[in-house]
Tab-separated table of C-alpha atoms in Angstrom:
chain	number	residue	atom	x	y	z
A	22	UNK	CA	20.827	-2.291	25.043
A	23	UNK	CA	20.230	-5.890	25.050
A	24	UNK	CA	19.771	-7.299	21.324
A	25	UNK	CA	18.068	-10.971	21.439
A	26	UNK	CA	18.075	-13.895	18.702
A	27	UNK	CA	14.850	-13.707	16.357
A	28	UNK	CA	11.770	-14.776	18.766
A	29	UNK	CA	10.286	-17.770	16.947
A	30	UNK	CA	8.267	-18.990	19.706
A	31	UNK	CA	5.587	-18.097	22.013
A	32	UNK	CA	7.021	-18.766	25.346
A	33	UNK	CA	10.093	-16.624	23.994
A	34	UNK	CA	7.681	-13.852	23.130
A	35	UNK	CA	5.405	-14.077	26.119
A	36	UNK	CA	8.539	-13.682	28.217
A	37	UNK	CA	9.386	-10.682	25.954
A	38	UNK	CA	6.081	-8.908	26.071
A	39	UNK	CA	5.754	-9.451	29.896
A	40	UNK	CA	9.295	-7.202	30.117
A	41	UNK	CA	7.902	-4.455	27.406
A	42	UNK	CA	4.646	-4.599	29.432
A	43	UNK	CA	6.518	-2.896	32.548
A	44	UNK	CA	8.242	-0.002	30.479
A	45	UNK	CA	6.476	3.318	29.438
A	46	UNK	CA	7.175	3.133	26.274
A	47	UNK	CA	7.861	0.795	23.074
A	48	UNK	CA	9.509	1.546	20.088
A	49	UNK	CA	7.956	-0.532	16.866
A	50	UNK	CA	8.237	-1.036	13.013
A	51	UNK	CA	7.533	-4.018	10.758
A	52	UNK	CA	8.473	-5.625	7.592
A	53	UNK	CA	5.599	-7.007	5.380
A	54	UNK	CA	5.523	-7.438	1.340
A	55	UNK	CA	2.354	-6.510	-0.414
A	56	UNK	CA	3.873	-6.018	-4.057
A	57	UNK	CA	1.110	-9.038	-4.896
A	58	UNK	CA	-1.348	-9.092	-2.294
A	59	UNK	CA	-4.150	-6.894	-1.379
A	60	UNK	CA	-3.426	-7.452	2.264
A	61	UNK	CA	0.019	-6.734	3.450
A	62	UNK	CA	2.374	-9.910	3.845
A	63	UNK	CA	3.984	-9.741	7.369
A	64	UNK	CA	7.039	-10.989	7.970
A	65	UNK	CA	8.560	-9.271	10.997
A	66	UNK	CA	7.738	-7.012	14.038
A	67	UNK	CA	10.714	-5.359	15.818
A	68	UNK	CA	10.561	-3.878	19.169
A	69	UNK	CA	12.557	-1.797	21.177
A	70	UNK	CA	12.140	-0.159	24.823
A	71	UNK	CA	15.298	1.574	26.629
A	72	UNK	CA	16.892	-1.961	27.382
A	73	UNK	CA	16.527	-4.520	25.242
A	74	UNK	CA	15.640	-4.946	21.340
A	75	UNK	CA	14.129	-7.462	18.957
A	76	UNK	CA	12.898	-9.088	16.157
A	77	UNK	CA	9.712	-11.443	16.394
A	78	UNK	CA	9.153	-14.107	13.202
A	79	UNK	CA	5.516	-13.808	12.815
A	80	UNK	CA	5.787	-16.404	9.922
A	81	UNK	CA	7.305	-18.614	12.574
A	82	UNK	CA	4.768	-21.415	14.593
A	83	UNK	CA	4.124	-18.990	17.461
A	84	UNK	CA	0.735	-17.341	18.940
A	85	UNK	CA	1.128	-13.604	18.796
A	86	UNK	CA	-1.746	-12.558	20.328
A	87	UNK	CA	0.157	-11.266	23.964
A	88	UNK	CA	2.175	-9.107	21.950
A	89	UNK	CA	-1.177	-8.001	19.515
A	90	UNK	CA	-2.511	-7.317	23.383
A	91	UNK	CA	0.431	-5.443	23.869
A	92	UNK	CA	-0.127	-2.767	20.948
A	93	UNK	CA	-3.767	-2.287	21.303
A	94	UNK	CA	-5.117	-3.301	24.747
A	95	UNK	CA	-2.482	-1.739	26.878
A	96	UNK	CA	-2.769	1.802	27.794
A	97	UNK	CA	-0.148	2.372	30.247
A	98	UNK	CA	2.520	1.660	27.155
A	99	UNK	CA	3.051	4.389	24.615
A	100	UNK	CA	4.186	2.699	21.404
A	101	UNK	CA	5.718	5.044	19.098
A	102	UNK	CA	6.353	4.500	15.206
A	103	UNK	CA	8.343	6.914	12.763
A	104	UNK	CA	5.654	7.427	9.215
A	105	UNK	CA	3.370	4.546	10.851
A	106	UNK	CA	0.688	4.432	8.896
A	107	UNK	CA	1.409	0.699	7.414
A	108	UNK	CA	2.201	-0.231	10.794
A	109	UNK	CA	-0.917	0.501	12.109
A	110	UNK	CA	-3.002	-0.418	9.239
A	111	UNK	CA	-1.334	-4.303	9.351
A	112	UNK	CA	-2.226	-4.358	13.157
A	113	UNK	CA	-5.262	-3.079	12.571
A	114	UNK	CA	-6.173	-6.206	9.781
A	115	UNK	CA	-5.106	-8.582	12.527
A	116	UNK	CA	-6.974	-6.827	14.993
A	117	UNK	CA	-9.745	-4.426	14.114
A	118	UNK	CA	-8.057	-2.262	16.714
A	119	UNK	CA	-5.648	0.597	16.625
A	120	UNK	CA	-2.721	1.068	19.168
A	121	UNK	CA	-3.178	3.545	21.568
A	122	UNK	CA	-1.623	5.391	23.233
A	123	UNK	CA	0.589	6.232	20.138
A	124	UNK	CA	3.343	8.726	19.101
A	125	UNK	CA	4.728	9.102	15.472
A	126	UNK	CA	8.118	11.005	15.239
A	127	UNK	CA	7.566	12.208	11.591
A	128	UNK	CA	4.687	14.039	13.114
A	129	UNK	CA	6.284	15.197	15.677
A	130	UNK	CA	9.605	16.482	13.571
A	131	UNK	CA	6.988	18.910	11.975
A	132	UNK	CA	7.216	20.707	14.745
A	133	UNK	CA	10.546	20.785	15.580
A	134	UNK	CA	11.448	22.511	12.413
A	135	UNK	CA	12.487	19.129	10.282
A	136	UNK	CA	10.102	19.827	7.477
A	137	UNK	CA	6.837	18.131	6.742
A	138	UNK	CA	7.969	14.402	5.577
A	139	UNK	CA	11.140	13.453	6.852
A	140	UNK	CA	12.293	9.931	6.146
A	141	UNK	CA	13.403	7.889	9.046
A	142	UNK	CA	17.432	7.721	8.081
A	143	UNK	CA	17.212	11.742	7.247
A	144	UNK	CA	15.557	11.965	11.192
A	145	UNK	CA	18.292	10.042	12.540
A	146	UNK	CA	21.404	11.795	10.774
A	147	UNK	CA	19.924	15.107	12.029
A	148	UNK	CA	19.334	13.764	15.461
A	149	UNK	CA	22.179	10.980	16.049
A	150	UNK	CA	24.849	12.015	13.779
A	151	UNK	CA	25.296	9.316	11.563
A	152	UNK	CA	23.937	7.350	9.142
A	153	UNK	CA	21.726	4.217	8.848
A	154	UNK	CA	23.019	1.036	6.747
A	155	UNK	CA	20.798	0.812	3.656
A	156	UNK	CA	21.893	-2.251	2.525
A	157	UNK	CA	18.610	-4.761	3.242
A	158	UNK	CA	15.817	-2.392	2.581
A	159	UNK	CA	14.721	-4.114	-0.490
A	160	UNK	CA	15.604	-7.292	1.085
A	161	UNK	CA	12.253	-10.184	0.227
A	162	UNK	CA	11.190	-10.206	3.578
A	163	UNK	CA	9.060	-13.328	3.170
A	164	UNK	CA	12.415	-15.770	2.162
A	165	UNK	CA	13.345	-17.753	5.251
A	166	UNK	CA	15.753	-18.582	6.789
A	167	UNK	CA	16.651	-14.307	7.173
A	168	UNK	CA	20.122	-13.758	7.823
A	169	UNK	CA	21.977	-12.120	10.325
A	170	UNK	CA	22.438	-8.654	8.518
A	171	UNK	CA	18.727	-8.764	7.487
A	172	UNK	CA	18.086	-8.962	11.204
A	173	UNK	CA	20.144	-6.380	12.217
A	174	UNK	CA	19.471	-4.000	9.770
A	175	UNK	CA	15.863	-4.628	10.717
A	176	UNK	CA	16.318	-4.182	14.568
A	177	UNK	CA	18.356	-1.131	13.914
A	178	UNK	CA	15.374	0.293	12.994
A	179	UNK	CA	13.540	0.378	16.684
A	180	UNK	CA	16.540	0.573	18.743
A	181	UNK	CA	17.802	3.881	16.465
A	182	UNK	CA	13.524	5.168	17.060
A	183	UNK	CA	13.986	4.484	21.365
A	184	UNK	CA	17.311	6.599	21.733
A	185	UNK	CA	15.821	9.651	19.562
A	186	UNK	CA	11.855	9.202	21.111
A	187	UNK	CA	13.519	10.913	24.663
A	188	UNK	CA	15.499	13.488	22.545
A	189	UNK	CA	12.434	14.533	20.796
A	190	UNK	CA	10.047	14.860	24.243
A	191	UNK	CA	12.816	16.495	25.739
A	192	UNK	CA	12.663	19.577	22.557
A	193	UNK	CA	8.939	19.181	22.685
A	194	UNK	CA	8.553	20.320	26.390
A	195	UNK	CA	11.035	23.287	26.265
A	196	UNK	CA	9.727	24.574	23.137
A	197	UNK	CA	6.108	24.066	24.574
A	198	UNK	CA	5.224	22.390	21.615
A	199	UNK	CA	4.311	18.881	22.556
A	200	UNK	CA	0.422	19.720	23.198
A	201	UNK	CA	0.446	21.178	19.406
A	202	UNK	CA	0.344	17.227	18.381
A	203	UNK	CA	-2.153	15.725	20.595
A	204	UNK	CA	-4.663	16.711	17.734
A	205	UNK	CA	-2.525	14.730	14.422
A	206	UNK	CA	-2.308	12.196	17.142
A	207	UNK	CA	-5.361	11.148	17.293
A	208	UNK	CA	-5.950	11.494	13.797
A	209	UNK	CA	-3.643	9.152	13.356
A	210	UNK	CA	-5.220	6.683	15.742
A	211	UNK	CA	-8.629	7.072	14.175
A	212	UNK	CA	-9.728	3.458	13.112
A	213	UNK	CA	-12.090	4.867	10.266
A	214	UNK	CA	-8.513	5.342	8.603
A	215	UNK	CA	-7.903	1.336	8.032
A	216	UNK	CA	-11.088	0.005	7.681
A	217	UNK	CA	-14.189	0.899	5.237
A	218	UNK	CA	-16.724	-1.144	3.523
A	219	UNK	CA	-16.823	-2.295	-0.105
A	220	UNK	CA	-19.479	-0.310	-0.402
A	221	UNK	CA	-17.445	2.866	0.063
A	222	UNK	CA	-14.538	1.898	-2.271
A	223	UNK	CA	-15.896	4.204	-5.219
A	224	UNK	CA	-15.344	7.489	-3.139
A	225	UNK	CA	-11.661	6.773	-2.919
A	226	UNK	CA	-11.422	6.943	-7.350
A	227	UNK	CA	-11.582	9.879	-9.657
A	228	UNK	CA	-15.047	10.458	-10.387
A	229	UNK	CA	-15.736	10.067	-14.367
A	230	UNK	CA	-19.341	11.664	-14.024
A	231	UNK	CA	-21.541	13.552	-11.939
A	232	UNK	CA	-24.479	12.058	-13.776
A	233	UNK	CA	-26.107	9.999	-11.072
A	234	UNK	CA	-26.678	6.439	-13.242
A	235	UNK	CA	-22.592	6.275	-14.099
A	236	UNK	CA	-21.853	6.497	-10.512
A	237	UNK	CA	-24.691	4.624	-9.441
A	238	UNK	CA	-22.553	1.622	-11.812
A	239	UNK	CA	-19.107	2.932	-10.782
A	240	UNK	CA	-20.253	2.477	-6.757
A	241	UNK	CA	-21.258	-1.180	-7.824
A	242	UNK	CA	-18.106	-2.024	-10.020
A	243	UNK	CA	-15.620	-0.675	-7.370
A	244	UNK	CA	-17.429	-2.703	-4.537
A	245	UNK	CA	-17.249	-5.514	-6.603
A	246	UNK	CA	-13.997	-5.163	-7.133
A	247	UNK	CA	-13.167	-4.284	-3.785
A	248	UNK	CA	-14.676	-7.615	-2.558
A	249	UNK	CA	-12.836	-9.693	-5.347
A	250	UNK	CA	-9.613	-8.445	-4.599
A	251	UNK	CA	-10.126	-8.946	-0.765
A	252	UNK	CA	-11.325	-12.533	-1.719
A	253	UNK	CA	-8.636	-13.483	-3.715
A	254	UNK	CA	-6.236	-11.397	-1.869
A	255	UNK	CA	-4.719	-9.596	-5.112
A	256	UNK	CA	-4.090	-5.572	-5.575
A	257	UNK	CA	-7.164	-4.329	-7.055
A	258	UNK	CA	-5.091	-3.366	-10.126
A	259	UNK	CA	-4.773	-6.919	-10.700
A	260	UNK	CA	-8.396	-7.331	-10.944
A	261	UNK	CA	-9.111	-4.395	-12.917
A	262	UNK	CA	-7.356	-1.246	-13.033
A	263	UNK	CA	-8.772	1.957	-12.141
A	264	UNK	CA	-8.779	3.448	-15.500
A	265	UNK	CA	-11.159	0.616	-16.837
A	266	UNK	CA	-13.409	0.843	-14.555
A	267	UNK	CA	-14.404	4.175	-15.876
A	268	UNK	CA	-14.303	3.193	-18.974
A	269	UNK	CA	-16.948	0.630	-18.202
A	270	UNK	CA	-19.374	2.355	-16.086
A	271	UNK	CA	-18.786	5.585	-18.575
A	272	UNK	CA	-19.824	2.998	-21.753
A	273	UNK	CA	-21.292	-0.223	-19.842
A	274	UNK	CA	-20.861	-3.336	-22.314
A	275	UNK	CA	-24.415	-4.761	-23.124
A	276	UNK	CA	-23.350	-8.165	-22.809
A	277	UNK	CA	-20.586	-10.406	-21.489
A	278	UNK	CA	-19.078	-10.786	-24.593
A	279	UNK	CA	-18.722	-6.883	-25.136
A	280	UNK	CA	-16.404	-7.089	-22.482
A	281	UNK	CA	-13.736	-8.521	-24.524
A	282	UNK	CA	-13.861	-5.239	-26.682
A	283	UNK	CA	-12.949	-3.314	-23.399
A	284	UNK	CA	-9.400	-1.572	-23.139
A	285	UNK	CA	-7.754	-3.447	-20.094
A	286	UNK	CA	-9.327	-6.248	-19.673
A	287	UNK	CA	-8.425	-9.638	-21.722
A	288	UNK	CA	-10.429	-11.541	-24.053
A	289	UNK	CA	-10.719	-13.878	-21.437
A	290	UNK	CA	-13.617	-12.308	-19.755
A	291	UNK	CA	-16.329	-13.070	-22.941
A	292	UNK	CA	-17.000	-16.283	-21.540
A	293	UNK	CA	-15.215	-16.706	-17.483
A	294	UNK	CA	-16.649	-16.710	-14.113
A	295	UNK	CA	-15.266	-13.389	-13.098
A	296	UNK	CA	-16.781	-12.116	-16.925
A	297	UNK	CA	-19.746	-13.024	-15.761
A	298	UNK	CA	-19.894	-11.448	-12.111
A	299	UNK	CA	-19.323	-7.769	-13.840
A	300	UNK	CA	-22.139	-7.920	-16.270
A	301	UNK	CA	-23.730	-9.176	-12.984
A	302	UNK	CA	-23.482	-6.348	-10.872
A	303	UNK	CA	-23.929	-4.010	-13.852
A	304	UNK	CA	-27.013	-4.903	-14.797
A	305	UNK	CA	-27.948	-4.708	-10.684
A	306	UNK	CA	-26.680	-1.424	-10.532
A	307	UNK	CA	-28.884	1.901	-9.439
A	308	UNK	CA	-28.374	5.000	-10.064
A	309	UNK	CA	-26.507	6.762	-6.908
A	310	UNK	CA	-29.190	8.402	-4.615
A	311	UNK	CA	-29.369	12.195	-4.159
A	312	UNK	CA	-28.344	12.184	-1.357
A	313	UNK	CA	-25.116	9.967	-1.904
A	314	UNK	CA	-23.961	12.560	-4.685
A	315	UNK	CA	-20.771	14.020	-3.708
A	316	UNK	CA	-19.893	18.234	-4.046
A	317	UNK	CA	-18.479	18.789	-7.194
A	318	UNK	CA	-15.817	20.237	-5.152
A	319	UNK	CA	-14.800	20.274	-1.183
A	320	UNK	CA	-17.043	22.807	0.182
A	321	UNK	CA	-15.171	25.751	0.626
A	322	UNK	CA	-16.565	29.643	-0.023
A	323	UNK	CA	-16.272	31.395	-3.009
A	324	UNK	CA	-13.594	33.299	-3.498
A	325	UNK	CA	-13.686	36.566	-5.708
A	326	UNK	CA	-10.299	37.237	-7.746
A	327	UNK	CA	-9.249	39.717	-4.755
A	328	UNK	CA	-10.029	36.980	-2.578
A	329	UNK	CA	-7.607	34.686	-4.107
A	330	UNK	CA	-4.962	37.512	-4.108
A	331	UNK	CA	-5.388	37.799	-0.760
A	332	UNK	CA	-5.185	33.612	-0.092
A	333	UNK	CA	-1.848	34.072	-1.750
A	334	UNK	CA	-0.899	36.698	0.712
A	335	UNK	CA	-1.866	34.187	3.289
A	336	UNK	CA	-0.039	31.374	1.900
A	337	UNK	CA	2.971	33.674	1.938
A	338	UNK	CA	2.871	34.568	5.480
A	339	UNK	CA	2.529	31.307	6.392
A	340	UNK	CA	5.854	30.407	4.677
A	341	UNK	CA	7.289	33.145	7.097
A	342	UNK	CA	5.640	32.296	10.141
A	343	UNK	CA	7.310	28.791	9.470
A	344	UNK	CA	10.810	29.799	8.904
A	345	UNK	CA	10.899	31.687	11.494
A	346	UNK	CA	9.208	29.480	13.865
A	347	UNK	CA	10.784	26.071	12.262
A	348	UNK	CA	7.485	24.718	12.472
A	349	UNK	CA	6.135	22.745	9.061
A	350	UNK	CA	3.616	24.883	7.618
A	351	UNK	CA	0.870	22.007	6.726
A	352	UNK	CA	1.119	21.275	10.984
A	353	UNK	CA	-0.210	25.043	11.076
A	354	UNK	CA	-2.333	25.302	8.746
A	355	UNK	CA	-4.235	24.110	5.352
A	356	UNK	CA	-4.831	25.707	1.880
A	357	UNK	CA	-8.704	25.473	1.942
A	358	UNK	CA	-8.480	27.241	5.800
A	359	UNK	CA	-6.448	30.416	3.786
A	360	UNK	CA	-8.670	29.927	1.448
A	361	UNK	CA	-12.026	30.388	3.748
A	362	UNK	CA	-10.188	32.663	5.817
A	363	UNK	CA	-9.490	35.249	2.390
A	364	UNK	CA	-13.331	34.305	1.814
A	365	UNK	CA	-14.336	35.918	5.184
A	366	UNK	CA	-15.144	32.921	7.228
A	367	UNK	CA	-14.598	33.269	10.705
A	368	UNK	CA	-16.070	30.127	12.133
A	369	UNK	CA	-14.841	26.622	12.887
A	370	UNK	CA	-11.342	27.759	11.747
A	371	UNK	CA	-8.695	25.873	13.692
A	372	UNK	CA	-5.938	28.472	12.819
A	373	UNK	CA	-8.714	30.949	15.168
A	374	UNK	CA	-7.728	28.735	18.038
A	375	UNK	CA	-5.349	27.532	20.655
A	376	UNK	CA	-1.890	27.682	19.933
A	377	UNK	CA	-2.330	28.215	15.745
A	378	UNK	CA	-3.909	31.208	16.531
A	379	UNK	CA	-1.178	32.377	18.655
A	380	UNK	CA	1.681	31.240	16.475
A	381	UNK	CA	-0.327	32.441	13.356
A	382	UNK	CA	-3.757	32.911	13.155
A	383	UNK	CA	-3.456	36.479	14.889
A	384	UNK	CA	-1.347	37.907	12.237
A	385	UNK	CA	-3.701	35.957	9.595
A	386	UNK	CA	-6.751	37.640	10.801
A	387	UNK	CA	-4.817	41.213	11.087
A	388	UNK	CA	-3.548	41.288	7.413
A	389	UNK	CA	-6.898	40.343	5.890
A	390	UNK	CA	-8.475	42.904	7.913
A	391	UNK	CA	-5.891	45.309	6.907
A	392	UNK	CA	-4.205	46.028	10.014
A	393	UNK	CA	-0.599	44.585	8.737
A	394	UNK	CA	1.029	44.524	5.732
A	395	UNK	CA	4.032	43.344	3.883
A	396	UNK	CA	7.425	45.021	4.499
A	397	UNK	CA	11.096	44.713	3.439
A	398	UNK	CA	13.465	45.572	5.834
A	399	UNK	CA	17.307	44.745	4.721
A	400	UNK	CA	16.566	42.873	1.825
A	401	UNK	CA	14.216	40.403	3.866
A	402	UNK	CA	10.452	40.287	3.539
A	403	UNK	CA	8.981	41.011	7.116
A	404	UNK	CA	5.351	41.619	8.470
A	405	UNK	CA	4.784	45.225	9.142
A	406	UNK	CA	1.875	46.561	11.354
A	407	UNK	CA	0.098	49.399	9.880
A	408	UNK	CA	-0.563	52.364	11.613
A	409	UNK	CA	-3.945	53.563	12.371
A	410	UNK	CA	-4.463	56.529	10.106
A	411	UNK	CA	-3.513	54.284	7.268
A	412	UNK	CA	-5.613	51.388	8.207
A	413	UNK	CA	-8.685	54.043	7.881
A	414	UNK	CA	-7.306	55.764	4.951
């Protein structure tokens, strides 16, 4: 494979993303800082395909818009990440786009029996053999000039991800398994995922209250916040943690000067501009609509204490059905679909279709309507059909 000198301009990189452009697939990662920003600092792309490798300076005077192009305008080029979820959310801020089509090989090592969260260097060792130089991951990523072992170490990265992408098709086909991810796929491409309005910010905290006035004020304080934080481009934390804010909207301070009396937040804000926004938007602030309020819980069905008993039961066969499949159980199946399952639900259960069903959902639905049970057989806990005198019994 072909490594190249860090691309720092645009004809460079134009002459790059013409050659990626003809291959079916690209390998990608980035480095970015966001320690104290609320956007993400970027300060490299890599790239791999089969042939050739490297590094683009995005802090560098180029134009990186064929290579944006690239990720999210070009369909015939798969670009594949490994736990890609920064990845895509940093394109998607330059962007507003997502790249598609896309493959993540985390997901996909669920279902090749590598658990539920392996980490890149863990995926390698198991797939490669050996292990990855750790030596520049905490590397500042923003100093320039970057040396030549930050570079490396960073490249490593893609070329390591395009040598184990055709290992891991190549399992996925002759297990039959590679259709079992087109769903987290496109999950994962789902742009609703990076972007969402001020507005919305409060949903993503611990609600303090149900009572409709608090989060009427703790919608207003976290949008606020939200748009200060974007504005200034600082972690929200920085502007006020999350903690504080439900300490305000729980006892909202009658005047600016109250807030210097507030946990968190320095004396500072009796008498400043940002002071003043706060007591702003309090005093603006509605109580939330009916219709805004959110469950006191996710909606799932009532489960009597037999019920939960036999969710357990679930959750244990689930832990089989996973060993011996090597499949990661939380690609199979989620707690709150045992749960509705054990409740009696039937419906709109994705473990009641396709390929879940077959590699579980059958033996889910038989032992909560009593037609298996439970079994030890040489010391090992196995799944045991019942016969049908006792199922009637």
């Amino acid at each position: 494979m072909r490594i190249h000198p860090l691309i720092a301009t645009t004809a460079d990189l134009e002459a790059l993303v013409g050659r990626l452009a003809e291959q079916p697939f690209i390998a990608v990662d980035t480095e970015f800082m966001r320690e104290n920003t609320y956007w993400p600092d970027l300060c490299l792309i890599q790239v791999a395909s089969t042939v050739e490798a490297a590094a683009i300076d995005p802090k560098a005077d180029l134009d990186m818009s064929s290579l944006l192009d690239l990720f999210v305008d070009n369909g015939d080029v798969l670009k594949v990440f490994h736990a890609g979820g920064q990845d895509l959310e940093i394109i998607h801020n330059l962007t507003d786009k997502v790249p598609y089509p896309l493959f993540d090989t985390q997901i996909a090592a669920m279902a090749l029996g590598h658990g539920e969260q392996i980490g890149y260097s863990n995926l390698i060792e198991s797939l490669l053999g050996h292990s990855l130089d750790k030596g520049a991951r905490f590397t500042d990523w923003s100093r320039r000039p970057l040396d030549k072992r930050q570079i490396d170490y960073a490249i490593a990265d893609v070329t390591h991800l395009a040598t184990v992408f055709p290992r891991m098709v190549e399992k996925l086909k002759k297990t039959g398994r590679g259709d079992w991810l087109d769903e987290e796929m496109e999950r994962l491409a789902d742009s609703s995922s990076f972007a969402f309005a001020p507005e919305d910010a409060w949903k993503r905290l611990k609600l303090p209250s149900r009572n409709p006035a608090v989060l009427g004020r703790l919608k207003a304080v976290a949008g606020w916040r939200e748009s200060e934080a974007r504005g200034k481009n600082l972690p929200r934390g920085r502007i006020i943690k999350d903690d504080t804010i439900n300490e305000i909207v729980l006892h909202p301070p009658k005047t600016q000067d109250d807030l210097g009396r507030i946990r968190g937040l320095s004396a500072g804000w009796r008498n400043n501009d940002i002071g003043a926004r706060l007591i702003s938007v309090l005093a603006k602030a509605k109580p939330l609509d009916a219709s805004e309020l959110p469950d006191r819980e996710p909606r799932r069905p009532g489960l009597t204490k037999d019920g939960v008993l036999v969710s357990d039961l679930l959750k244990l066969l689930l832990k089989i059905r996973s060993k011996e499949t090597g499949v990661a159980p939380k690609l199979i199946a989620r707690s709150n679909e045992l749960e509705a399952l054990a409740a009696g639900v039937r419906k709109d259960l994705k473990i009641l279709n396709g390929w879940r069903f077959e590699e579980f959902g059958r033996d889910a639905l038989d032992l909560v309507e009593g037609r298996i049970g439970f079994a030890i057989e040489g010391g090992k806990l196995k799944m045991s059909r019942l016969a049908k005198e006792e199922v009637d019994a």
